[in-house]
Amino acid sequence: MDIDLPLIWAGLIAFSVLAYVVLDGFDLGVGILFPLFPEKHDRDVMMNSVAPVWDGNETWLVLGGGGLMAVFPLAYATVLPALYAPIIAMLLGLIFRGVAFEYRWRTRRGEFLWNWAFAGGSTLAAFAQGLALGALVQGIPVEDRAYVGGWWDWLTPFSIVTGLAIVVGYALLGATWLIMKTRGALADSARTIALRCSFATIAAMGIVSLWTPFLEPVYLERWFGWPTAIFSVIVPLLVLGCLYLLLNGIRDRHDTQPFIAALGLFVLGYIGIGISFYPYIVPPSLTIWDAAAPDDSLAFLLVGAVVLVPIILAYTAYAYWVFRGKVDPEEGYH
């Protein structure tokens, strides 16, 4: 039986992107929420809650982006010209946020600048990711294996809505992470914020979900044609289940349940995008097989992935295990 290497690699790239979203999403969310906590002590605890793991979370972004270039070069060559502006904005935001982690602890006079670099970089990175997602979902025009759109095709009402949706969703992840990792007044404030972000996230998911099928005929057929229309029932029911667990966890003051439920919302949203996209990697022009590198290249790279991905999973799991539990307000990672 022939092995479908392009499909295997599409799964690996999709997993890498999902891992980045759920892992880096909460620490971007902590940065987005930074301006809502004016006390220095609270901000120190917030940064210390993500400081041990934030840089490791970026590994999945590198793996997803590098893997896309290596195994789907045609997709990389068409997506990047279409999304240069939001991708560059995202990288600048991540750079400012990363530098802020180190420099904020080294100065008192300029600390406010690094506070804004952390908050602004996190918000910019999240919004840019949403813009890029929206531009990809609405479709990238390709002719003769090249991007044929304009400089500003990525900036549309739909992409702006998806950008805002990602910011709100990451804020929810950040708030539920703080519930899980902090104590006292900080955790109580995070519960209040998480409750508000829960409804805002569900509203944003609803708007994007109702808008998406009308962007491309293939999306409309996928969500409302038989038998795939069954997804239009299953996915919303699972979303409502996650929302119930989220609200119940916040109300009953559970530490972990809200965060797990919020992650569930993102996973379901990601699955919804996958349902819409398949079999396209650059909708509506390039399928997974159109954009794939030669099978010999895919097989060679898969050997490295089989070794590398488990190692990344292992050290990521170990880092979270070592730094598990509540953050001690009197101690710091730095």
CSV table of C-alpha atoms in Angstrom, one decimal:
chain,number,residue,atom,x,y,z
A,1,MET,CA,0.0,0.0,0.0
A,2,ASP,CA,1.4,3.4,-1.0
A,3,ILE,CA,2.0,5.9,1.8
A,4,ASP,CA,0.4,9.3,1.2
A,5,LEU,CA,3.4,11.4,2.3
A,6,PRO,CA,1.8,14.8,1.4
A,7,LEU,CA,-1.2,14.0,3.6
A,8,ILE,CA,1.1,12.8,6.5
A,9,TRP,CA,3.1,16.0,6.2
A,10,ALA,CA,-0.1,18.1,6.1
A,11,GLY,CA,-1.1,16.5,9.3
A,12,LEU,CA,2.3,17.3,10.9
A,13,ILE,CA,2.2,20.9,9.8
A,14,ALA,CA,-1.4,21.2,11.0
A,15,PHE,CA,-0.4,19.7,14.4
A,16,SER,CA,2.6,22.1,14.7
A,17,VAL,CA,0.4,25.1,14.1
A,18,LEU,CA,-2.2,23.9,16.5
A,19,ALA,CA,0.5,23.3,19.2
A,20,TYR,CA,1.7,26.8,18.6
A,21,VAL,CA,-1.8,28.3,18.9
A,22,VAL,CA,-2.7,26.5,22.1
A,23,LEU,CA,0.7,26.9,23.8
A,24,ASP,CA,1.7,30.4,22.7
A,25,GLY,CA,-1.9,31.7,22.7
A,26,PHE,CA,-2.1,31.8,26.5
A,27,ASP,CA,1.2,33.7,27.0
A,28,LEU,CA,0.2,36.2,24.3
A,29,GLY,CA,-3.1,36.4,26.2
A,30,VAL,CA,-1.3,37.3,29.4
A,31,GLY,CA,0.4,40.1,27.5
A,32,ILE,CA,-2.9,41.3,26.1
A,33,LEU,CA,-4.3,41.5,29.6
A,34,PHE,CA,-1.3,43.3,31.0
A,35,PRO,CA,-2.8,46.8,30.9
A,36,LEU,CA,-5.8,45.6,32.9
A,37,PHE,CA,-3.5,45.0,35.9
A,38,PRO,CA,-1.8,48.3,36.9
A,39,GLU,CA,-0.1,47.0,40.0
A,40,LYS,CA,3.6,46.1,39.6
A,41,HIS,CA,3.3,43.1,41.9
A,42,ASP,CA,0.5,41.6,39.7
A,43,ARG,CA,2.4,42.2,36.5
A,44,ASP,CA,5.5,40.6,38.0
A,45,VAL,CA,3.5,37.5,38.9
A,46,MET,CA,1.8,37.4,35.5
A,47,MET,CA,5.2,37.5,33.7
A,48,ASN,CA,6.7,34.9,36.0
A,49,SER,CA,3.8,32.6,35.3
A,50,VAL,CA,4.8,32.3,31.6
A,51,ALA,CA,8.5,33.2,31.7
A,52,PRO,CA,9.8,29.5,32.1
A,53,VAL,CA,7.8,28.3,29.0
A,54,TRP,CA,7.2,31.1,26.6
A,55,ASP,CA,10.3,30.7,24.5
A,56,GLY,CA,9.8,26.9,24.2
A,57,ASN,CA,6.3,27.6,22.9
A,58,GLU,CA,7.8,29.4,19.9
A,59,THR,CA,9.5,26.2,18.7
A,60,TRP,CA,6.2,25.1,17.2
A,61,LEU,CA,6.0,28.3,15.1
A,62,VAL,CA,9.5,27.7,13.7
A,63,LEU,CA,8.6,24.0,13.0
A,64,GLY,CA,5.4,24.9,11.3
A,65,GLY,CA,6.9,27.7,9.2
A,66,GLY,CA,10.1,25.9,8.4
A,67,GLY,CA,8.2,22.7,7.6
A,68,LEU,CA,5.9,24.5,5.3
A,69,MET,CA,8.8,25.9,3.3
A,70,ALA,CA,10.5,22.5,3.1
A,71,VAL,CA,7.6,20.1,2.3
A,72,PHE,CA,5.1,22.5,0.6
A,73,PRO,CA,7.3,24.9,-1.2
A,74,LEU,CA,4.6,26.0,-3.6
A,75,ALA,CA,2.3,26.9,-0.8
A,76,TYR,CA,5.1,28.8,1.0
A,77,ALA,CA,5.9,30.7,-2.2
A,78,THR,CA,2.3,31.8,-2.8
A,79,VAL,CA,1.2,32.4,0.8
A,80,LEU,CA,4.1,34.6,1.8
A,81,PRO,CA,3.7,37.2,-0.9
A,82,ALA,CA,0.0,37.5,0.0
A,83,LEU,CA,0.7,37.8,3.7
A,84,TYR,CA,4.0,39.7,4.0
A,85,ALA,CA,2.6,42.6,5.9
A,86,PRO,CA,0.7,40.7,8.7
A,87,ILE,CA,3.6,38.2,9.0
A,88,ILE,CA,6.2,40.9,9.4
A,89,ALA,CA,3.9,42.7,11.9
A,90,MET,CA,3.6,39.4,13.9
A,91,LEU,CA,7.3,38.9,14.0
A,92,LEU,CA,7.9,42.4,15.1
A,93,GLY,CA,5.4,41.9,17.9
A,94,LEU,CA,7.0,38.7,19.0
A,95,ILE,CA,10.4,40.4,19.0
A,96,PHE,CA,9.3,43.3,21.2
A,97,ARG,CA,7.5,40.9,23.6
A,98,GLY,CA,10.6,38.6,23.8
A,99,VAL,CA,12.9,41.5,24.5
A,100,ALA,CA,10.5,42.8,27.1
A,101,PHE,CA,10.8,39.6,29.1
A,102,GLU,CA,14.5,40.3,29.7
A,103,TYR,CA,14.8,44.1,29.8
A,104,ARG,CA,11.8,44.8,32.0
A,105,TRP,CA,13.5,43.2,35.0
A,106,ARG,CA,16.7,45.2,34.4
A,107,THR,CA,15.4,48.8,34.7
A,108,ARG,CA,13.1,50.8,37.0
A,109,ARG,CA,13.1,54.1,35.2
A,110,GLY,CA,12.2,52.6,31.8
A,111,GLU,CA,10.1,49.8,33.1
A,112,PHE,CA,6.9,51.4,31.8
A,113,LEU,CA,8.3,51.2,28.2
A,114,TRP,CA,8.9,47.5,28.5
A,115,ASN,CA,5.4,47.0,30.0
A,116,TRP,CA,4.0,48.6,26.9
A,117,ALA,CA,6.4,46.6,24.7
A,118,PHE,CA,5.1,43.4,26.3
A,119,ALA,CA,1.5,44.3,26.1
A,120,GLY,CA,1.7,46.0,22.6
A,121,GLY,CA,3.9,43.2,21.2
A,122,SER,CA,1.5,40.5,22.4
A,123,THR,CA,-1.6,42.3,21.1
A,124,LEU,CA,0.1,43.1,17.7
A,125,ALA,CA,1.2,39.5,17.3
A,126,ALA,CA,-2.2,38.1,18.1
A,127,PHE,CA,-4.0,40.6,15.8
A,128,ALA,CA,-1.6,39.9,12.9
A,129,GLN,CA,-2.1,36.2,13.3
A,130,GLY,CA,-5.8,36.7,13.0
A,131,LEU,CA,-5.4,39.0,10.0
A,132,ALA,CA,-3.3,36.3,8.3
A,133,LEU,CA,-5.8,33.6,9.2
A,134,GLY,CA,-8.7,35.7,7.8
A,135,ALA,CA,-6.8,36.4,4.6
A,136,LEU,CA,-6.0,32.7,4.1
A,137,VAL,CA,-9.6,31.6,4.8
A,138,GLN,CA,-11.1,34.2,2.4
A,139,GLY,CA,-8.8,32.8,-0.4
A,140,ILE,CA,-5.6,33.6,-2.1
A,141,PRO,CA,-5.7,34.1,-5.9
A,142,VAL,CA,-3.1,31.9,-7.7
A,143,GLU,CA,-2.4,31.6,-11.4
A,144,ASP,CA,0.4,29.7,-13.0
A,145,ARG,CA,1.7,28.7,-9.6
A,146,ALA,CA,2.2,32.3,-8.5
A,147,TYR,CA,0.3,34.8,-6.3
A,148,VAL,CA,-1.6,37.3,-8.5
A,149,GLY,CA,-3.4,39.4,-5.9
A,150,GLY,CA,-2.6,42.9,-4.7
A,151,TRP,CA,-0.6,44.4,-1.9
A,152,TRP,CA,-3.7,45.0,0.3
A,153,ASP,CA,-5.8,41.9,-0.4
A,154,TRP,CA,-5.1,40.6,3.1
A,155,LEU,CA,-6.9,43.7,4.7
A,156,THR,CA,-10.7,43.1,4.4
A,157,PRO,CA,-13.6,43.4,6.9
A,158,PHE,CA,-13.5,39.6,7.3
A,159,SER,CA,-9.7,39.5,8.2
A,160,ILE,CA,-10.2,42.4,10.6
A,161,VAL,CA,-13.0,40.5,12.4
A,162,THR,CA,-10.8,37.4,12.6
A,163,GLY,CA,-7.9,39.5,13.9
A,164,LEU,CA,-10.1,40.8,16.7
A,165,ALA,CA,-11.5,37.3,17.3
A,166,ILE,CA,-8.0,36.0,17.9
A,167,VAL,CA,-7.1,38.8,20.3
A,168,VAL,CA,-10.3,38.1,22.3
A,169,GLY,CA,-9.7,34.4,22.2
A,170,TYR,CA,-6.1,34.7,23.4
A,171,ALA,CA,-7.2,37.0,26.2
A,172,LEU,CA,-9.5,34.2,27.3
A,173,LEU,CA,-6.7,31.7,27.3
A,174,GLY,CA,-4.5,34.2,29.2
A,175,ALA,CA,-7.2,34.8,31.8
A,176,THR,CA,-7.8,31.1,32.4
A,177,TRP,CA,-4.1,30.5,32.6
A,178,LEU,CA,-3.9,33.1,35.3
A,179,ILE,CA,-6.8,31.4,37.1
A,180,MET,CA,-4.7,28.1,37.0
A,181,LYS,CA,-1.4,29.6,38.0
A,182,THR,CA,-2.1,32.5,40.5
A,183,ARG,CA,-3.8,33.0,43.8
A,184,GLY,CA,-5.8,35.7,45.6
A,185,ALA,CA,-7.0,39.0,44.1
A,186,LEU,CA,-5.1,38.4,40.9
A,187,ALA,CA,-6.9,35.1,40.3
A,188,ASP,CA,-10.2,36.6,41.2
A,189,SER,CA,-9.7,39.4,38.7
A,190,ALA,CA,-8.7,36.8,36.1
A,191,ARG,CA,-12.0,35.0,36.7
A,192,THR,CA,-14.0,38.1,36.1
A,193,ILE,CA,-12.1,38.8,32.9
A,194,ALA,CA,-12.4,35.2,31.8
A,195,LEU,CA,-16.2,35.3,32.2
A,196,ARG,CA,-16.5,38.3,30.0
A,197,CYS,CA,-14.0,37.0,27.4
A,198,SER,CA,-15.9,33.7,27.3
A,199,PHE,CA,-19.0,35.3,25.9
A,200,ALA,CA,-17.0,37.6,23.6
A,201,THR,CA,-15.1,34.6,22.2
A,202,ILE,CA,-18.2,32.6,21.6
A,203,ALA,CA,-19.8,35.6,19.8
A,204,ALA,CA,-16.7,36.1,17.7
A,205,MET,CA,-16.6,32.3,16.8
A,206,GLY,CA,-20.3,32.6,15.9
A,207,ILE,CA,-19.8,35.6,13.6
A,208,VAL,CA,-16.7,34.0,11.8
A,209,SER,CA,-18.4,30.6,11.5
A,210,LEU,CA,-21.6,32.1,9.9
A,211,TRP,CA,-19.5,34.3,7.6
A,212,THR,CA,-17.0,31.7,6.4
A,213,PRO,CA,-19.3,29.4,4.3
A,214,PHE,CA,-20.3,32.4,2.1
A,215,LEU,CA,-16.7,33.3,1.2
A,216,GLU,CA,-16.1,30.3,-1.1
A,217,PRO,CA,-18.6,27.8,-2.8
A,218,VAL,CA,-16.5,24.9,-1.5
A,219,TYR,CA,-17.0,26.1,2.1
A,220,LEU,CA,-20.7,26.3,1.6
A,221,GLU,CA,-20.9,22.9,0.1
A,222,ARG,CA,-18.7,21.4,2.9
A,223,TRP,CA,-20.9,22.8,5.7
A,224,PHE,CA,-24.3,22.5,4.2
A,225,GLY,CA,-24.0,19.7,1.7
A,226,TRP,CA,-24.8,16.1,2.6
A,227,PRO,CA,-23.1,14.1,4.3
A,228,THR,CA,-20.6,16.7,5.6
A,229,ALA,CA,-23.4,18.9,6.8
A,230,ILE,CA,-23.4,16.7,9.9
A,231,PHE,CA,-20.3,18.7,11.0
A,232,SER,CA,-22.7,21.7,11.2
A,233,VAL,CA,-24.4,20.0,14.1
A,234,ILE,CA,-21.6,18.2,15.8
A,235,VAL,CA,-19.1,21.0,16.0
A,236,PRO,CA,-21.5,23.6,17.5
A,237,LEU,CA,-22.7,21.1,20.1
A,238,LEU,CA,-19.1,20.4,21.2
A,239,VAL,CA,-18.5,24.2,21.4
A,240,LEU,CA,-21.5,24.6,23.6
A,241,GLY,CA,-20.2,21.7,25.8
A,242,CYS,CA,-16.8,23.5,26.2
A,243,LEU,CA,-18.6,26.7,27.0
A,244,TYR,CA,-20.6,25.0,29.7
A,245,LEU,CA,-17.5,23.5,31.2
A,246,LEU,CA,-15.7,26.9,31.0
A,247,LEU,CA,-18.5,28.8,32.7
A,248,ASN,CA,-19.1,26.1,35.3
A,249,GLY,CA,-15.3,26.0,36.1
A,250,ILE,CA,-15.2,29.8,36.5
A,251,ARG,CA,-18.4,29.8,38.7
A,252,ASP,CA,-17.3,26.9,40.9
A,253,ARG,CA,-13.7,28.3,41.2
A,254,HIS,CA,-12.0,25.4,39.6
A,255,ASP,CA,-8.4,26.1,38.8
A,256,THR,CA,-7.7,23.8,35.8
A,257,GLN,CA,-11.1,23.3,34.2
A,258,PRO,CA,-11.5,26.7,32.7
A,259,PHE,CA,-8.2,26.6,31.0
A,260,ILE,CA,-8.8,23.1,29.5
A,261,ALA,CA,-12.3,24.2,28.3
A,262,ALA,CA,-10.8,27.3,26.7
A,263,LEU,CA,-8.2,25.2,24.9
A,264,GLY,CA,-11.1,22.9,23.8
A,265,LEU,CA,-12.8,25.9,22.1
A,266,PHE,CA,-9.6,26.7,20.2
A,267,VAL,CA,-9.1,23.1,19.1
A,268,LEU,CA,-12.7,22.9,17.9
A,269,GLY,CA,-12.3,26.2,16.0
A,270,TYR,CA,-9.1,24.8,14.4
A,271,ILE,CA,-10.9,21.6,13.5
A,272,GLY,CA,-13.6,23.7,11.9
A,273,ILE,CA,-11.0,25.5,9.7
A,274,GLY,CA,-9.6,22.1,8.7
A,275,ILE,CA,-13.0,20.9,7.7
A,276,SER,CA,-13.5,24.0,5.5
A,277,PHE,CA,-10.0,23.8,4.0
A,278,TYR,CA,-9.5,20.1,3.1
A,279,PRO,CA,-8.2,19.1,0.7
A,280,TYR,CA,-6.8,22.6,0.0
A,281,ILE,CA,-3.7,24.0,1.6
A,282,VAL,CA,-4.1,27.4,-0.2
A,283,PRO,CA,-7.8,27.7,-0.8
A,284,PRO,CA,-9.3,27.8,-3.3
A,285,SER,CA,-6.4,27.2,-5.6
A,286,LEU,CA,-3.8,24.6,-4.4
A,287,THR,CA,-4.5,21.2,-2.9
A,288,ILE,CA,-2.1,19.4,-0.5
A,289,TRP,CA,-0.8,17.3,-3.4
A,290,ASP,CA,-0.5,20.3,-5.8
A,291,ALA,CA,1.8,22.1,-3.4
A,292,ALA,CA,3.9,19.1,-2.1
A,293,ALA,CA,7.6,18.6,-2.7
A,294,PRO,CA,8.7,15.4,-4.4
A,295,ASP,CA,8.0,12.2,-2.5
A,296,ASP,CA,11.7,11.4,-2.1
A,297,SER,CA,12.2,14.8,-0.3
A,298,LEU,CA,9.1,14.2,1.8
A,299,ALA,CA,10.4,10.8,2.9
A,300,PHE,CA,13.9,12.1,3.7
A,301,LEU,CA,12.4,14.9,5.8
A,302,LEU,CA,10.0,12.6,7.5
A,303,VAL,CA,12.9,10.6,9.0
A,304,GLY,CA,14.1,13.8,10.7
A,305,ALA,CA,10.6,14.7,11.9
A,306,VAL,CA,10.1,11.2,13.4
A,307,VAL,CA,13.1,11.9,15.6
A,308,LEU,CA,12.6,15.6,16.2
A,309,VAL,CA,8.9,15.9,17.0
A,310,PRO,CA,9.0,13.4,19.9
A,311,ILE,CA,12.0,15.2,21.4
A,312,ILE,CA,10.2,18.6,21.2
A,313,LEU,CA,7.1,17.0,22.8
A,314,ALA,CA,9.2,15.5,25.6
A,315,TYR,CA,11.1,18.6,26.6
A,316,THR,CA,7.9,20.7,26.3
A,317,ALA,CA,6.1,18.3,28.6
A,318,TYR,CA,9.1,18.2,31.0
A,319,ALA,CA,9.2,22.0,31.2
A,320,TYR,CA,5.5,22.2,32.1
A,321,TRP,CA,5.9,19.5,34.6
A,322,VAL,CA,8.9,21.2,36.3
A,323,PHE,CA,7.1,24.5,36.6
A,324,ARG,CA,3.6,23.1,37.4
A,325,GLY,CA,1.4,24.5,40.2
A,326,LYS,CA,0.8,28.0,41.4
A,327,VAL,CA,3.4,30.7,41.0
A,328,ASP,CA,4.9,31.8,44.3
A,329,PRO,CA,4.5,35.6,44.5
A,330,GLU,CA,7.6,35.9,46.5
A,331,GLU,CA,9.8,34.1,44.0
A,332,GLY,CA,10.6,34.9,40.4
A,333,TYR,CA,12.0,33.0,37.4
A,334,HIS,CA,14.4,35.9,36.7
